[in-house]
Amino acid sequence: MKYIEKLRKSGLRPTKQRLQICEVLFDTEKTFHFTINDLVNKIQKQLNNKISLATVYNTVHAFEKKGYLKQIPINSNQTYFDTNISDHHHFYDLKEEKLIDLENSDVGPINILKKIEGKKIKSIEVLVKLED
Amino acid sequence: MKYIEKLRKSGLRPTKQRLQICEVLFDTEKTFHFTINDLVNKIQKQLNNKISLATVYNTVHAFEKKGYLKQIPINSNQTYFDTNISDHHHFYDLKEEKLIDLENSDVGPINILKKIEGKKIKSIEVLVKLED
DNA sequence: AATCTACTTTATAACCATTCTAAATAAGTG
DNA sequence: CACTTATTTAGAATGGTTATAAAGTAGATT
Ligand SMILES: [Mn+2]
Ligand SMILES: [Mn+2]
Ligand SMILES: [Zn+2]
Ligand SMILES: [Zn+2]
């Protein structure tokens, strides 16, 4: 398994559950956006296998902390995550309630002119809301 | 009261509670960011007067719908609102967990190159996360 | 002014995504 | 294997938000 080493390097034991979640998250053609609930359903369907909700939460948070997932800043009743960890932005289709990737190259360079004393910029995220 | 007409124009009856919330939100030198909980506390302290939590929620949502408040897209356990309804952006200080306004002029012009068929842009929001 | 009706406020319950708990299980180490 | 520590798990708890439904109020009508 290609994920065993990846997990070990991060100080995470390569358990059956984590490896399965890796498969679902990272063995895909394209990256995608998901909620915890989406992921639980995907695991059920794709692996015919139940992983407890607590473990899914734990694993997603562990992966996020290690930088294998990104949380998307959006107001929703659920938290959205992204398997695309590249520096990029999002459209949010208000009607469909769906996120669409917006590559950095699709947004002109962003230059923040204001500086805050003693603080440095960690990330810049653009959210473009779409309506019909 | 200057808010009576404003509310009537919006189709909202100028009740005692709504007028008081207007005072707290809009009778200020500067605009500010708040959570529902912040607002409840502010009302208590500033008006020596309790307004039920449900009414605060109802009123904030009504004001948001009418465009007198903006919701700020950020992942938090609480929803943040903004009395600054101008087109602007935010710093988010991860340590202090505080929002700081970033005027449009403090961010270079943002040009979204990608187009989505049949959708138009409703808003563009930039969130700049700050660390030490 | 009294009456009527739709809107609003309120306390409280319900909701539900997320986190916590603590016991069972599994992984790594020697 | 024996031992330690990390992980999984079901279920309980948490907490912000929303729903409910009864009481109160605003504005319109007579
Ligand atoms: Mn997280
Ligand atoms: Mn709202
Ligand atoms: Zn994305
Ligand atoms: Zn602001």
Coordinates of C-alpha atoms in Angstrom, one line a residue, chain A:
Chain A
M1 CA 0.0 0.0 0.0
K2 CA 1.3 3.4 -1.0
Y3 CA -0.4 5.1 2.0
I4 CA 1.3 3.1 4.7
E5 CA 4.5 5.0 4.4
K6 CA 2.7 8.3 4.0
L7 CA 0.9 7.8 7.3
R8 CA 3.9 6.5 9.1
K9 CA 5.9 9.5 8.1
S10 CA 3.2 11.7 9.6
G11 CA 3.3 9.9 12.9
L12 CA 0.0 8.3 12.2
R13 CA -0.4 4.5 12.5
P14 CA -1.6 3.0 9.3
T15 CA -4.7 1.4 10.6
K16 CA -7.2 -0.4 8.4
Q17 CA -9.7 2.5 8.8
R18 CA -7.2 5.2 7.9
L19 CA -6.0 3.3 4.9
Q20 CA -9.5 2.8 3.7
I21 CA -10.2 6.5 4.1
C22 CA -7.1 7.3 2.2
E23 CA -8.4 5.2 -0.7
V24 CA -11.7 7.0 -0.8
L25 CA -10.1 10.4 -0.5
F26 CA -7.0 10.1 -2.6
D27 CA -7.4 7.2 -5.0
T28 CA -9.4 9.4 -7.4
E29 CA -8.9 10.9 -10.8
K30 CA -10.0 14.3 -9.6
T31 CA -10.0 16.1 -6.3
F32 CA -13.3 16.8 -4.7
H33 CA -15.2 18.7 -1.9
F34 CA -17.0 16.9 0.8
T35 CA -18.7 17.1 4.2
I36 CA -18.2 14.4 6.9
N37 CA -21.6 13.1 6.0
D38 CA -20.7 12.8 2.3
L39 CA -17.6 10.9 3.3
V40 CA -19.4 8.5 5.5
N41 CA -21.8 7.7 2.7
K42 CA -19.0 7.4 0.2
I43 CA -17.2 4.9 2.4
Q44 CA -20.3 2.8 2.8
K45 CA -21.0 2.7 -0.9
Q46 CA -17.4 2.4 -2.1
L47 CA -16.0 -0.1 0.4
N48 CA -19.2 -1.9 1.7
N49 CA -17.7 -1.3 5.0
K50 CA -18.7 0.8 8.0
I51 CA -16.3 3.1 9.8
S52 CA -17.6 4.7 12.9
L53 CA -18.5 8.3 12.7
A54 CA -16.1 9.3 15.4
T55 CA -13.2 7.7 13.5
V56 CA -14.2 9.5 10.3
Y57 CA -14.1 12.8 12.3
N58 CA -10.9 11.9 14.0
T59 CA -9.2 10.9 10.7
V60 CA -10.4 13.9 8.7
H61 CA -9.1 16.2 11.4
A62 CA -5.8 14.4 11.6
F63 CA -5.4 14.6 7.9
E64 CA -6.3 18.2 7.9
K65 CA -3.7 18.9 10.6
K66 CA -1.1 17.1 8.6
G67 CA -2.0 19.1 5.5
Y68 CA -3.6 16.3 3.5
L69 CA -6.9 18.1 3.5
K70 CA -8.1 21.6 3.5
Q71 CA -11.1 23.1 5.2
I72 CA -13.1 25.5 3.1
P73 CA -14.2 28.7 4.7
I74 CA -17.9 28.9 4.1
N75 CA -21.0 29.4 6.2
S76 CA -23.0 26.2 6.2
N77 CA -24.5 24.0 8.7
Q78 CA -21.8 21.5 7.8
T79 CA -18.1 21.9 7.4
Y80 CA -16.7 21.4 3.9
F81 CA -13.3 19.8 3.2
D82 CA -11.3 19.7 0.1
T83 CA -8.9 17.0 -1.2
N84 CA -7.3 19.7 -3.4
I85 CA -4.7 21.1 -1.1
S86 CA -3.1 23.3 -3.8
D87 CA -3.4 27.0 -3.2
H88 CA -6.7 27.7 -4.9
H89 CA -10.1 29.4 -4.6
H90 CA -13.8 28.6 -4.9
F91 CA -17.0 29.4 -6.5
Y92 CA -20.0 28.7 -4.4
D93 CA -23.2 28.1 -6.3
L94 CA -25.8 29.4 -3.9
K95 CA -28.7 27.6 -5.7
E96 CA -27.1 24.2 -6.0
E97 CA -25.1 24.6 -2.8
K98 CA -22.0 23.3 -4.5
L99 CA -18.4 24.3 -4.5
I100 CA -16.4 24.6 -7.7
D101 CA -12.7 25.0 -7.9
L102 CA -11.2 28.2 -9.1
E103 CA -7.5 27.8 -9.8
N104 CA -5.1 30.4 -8.8
S105 CA -4.6 31.2 -12.5
D106 CA -8.3 31.9 -12.8
V107 CA -8.0 34.7 -10.3
G108 CA -5.6 37.5 -11.0
P109 CA -2.8 37.9 -8.5
I110 CA -4.0 39.3 -5.2
N111 CA -2.0 41.9 -3.5
I112 CA -2.9 42.7 0.1
L113 CA -1.8 46.3 0.7
K114 CA -2.7 46.6 4.4
K115 CA -0.2 45.2 6.9
I116 CA -1.0 44.2 10.5
E117 CA 1.8 44.7 13.0
G118 CA 3.5 41.5 14.1
K119 CA 1.3 39.3 12.0
K120 CA 2.0 37.5 8.7
I121 CA -0.3 36.2 6.1
K122 CA -0.9 32.5 6.3
S123 CA -3.3 32.1 3.5
I124 CA -5.5 34.1 1.1
E125 CA -8.9 32.6 0.2
V126 CA -11.3 33.9 -2.3
L127 CA -14.9 32.8 -2.3
V128 CA -17.0 33.9 -5.3
K129 CA -20.7 33.4 -4.7
L130 CA -22.8 32.6 -7.8
E131 CA -26.4 33.2 -8.5
D132 CA -28.6 32.5 -11.6

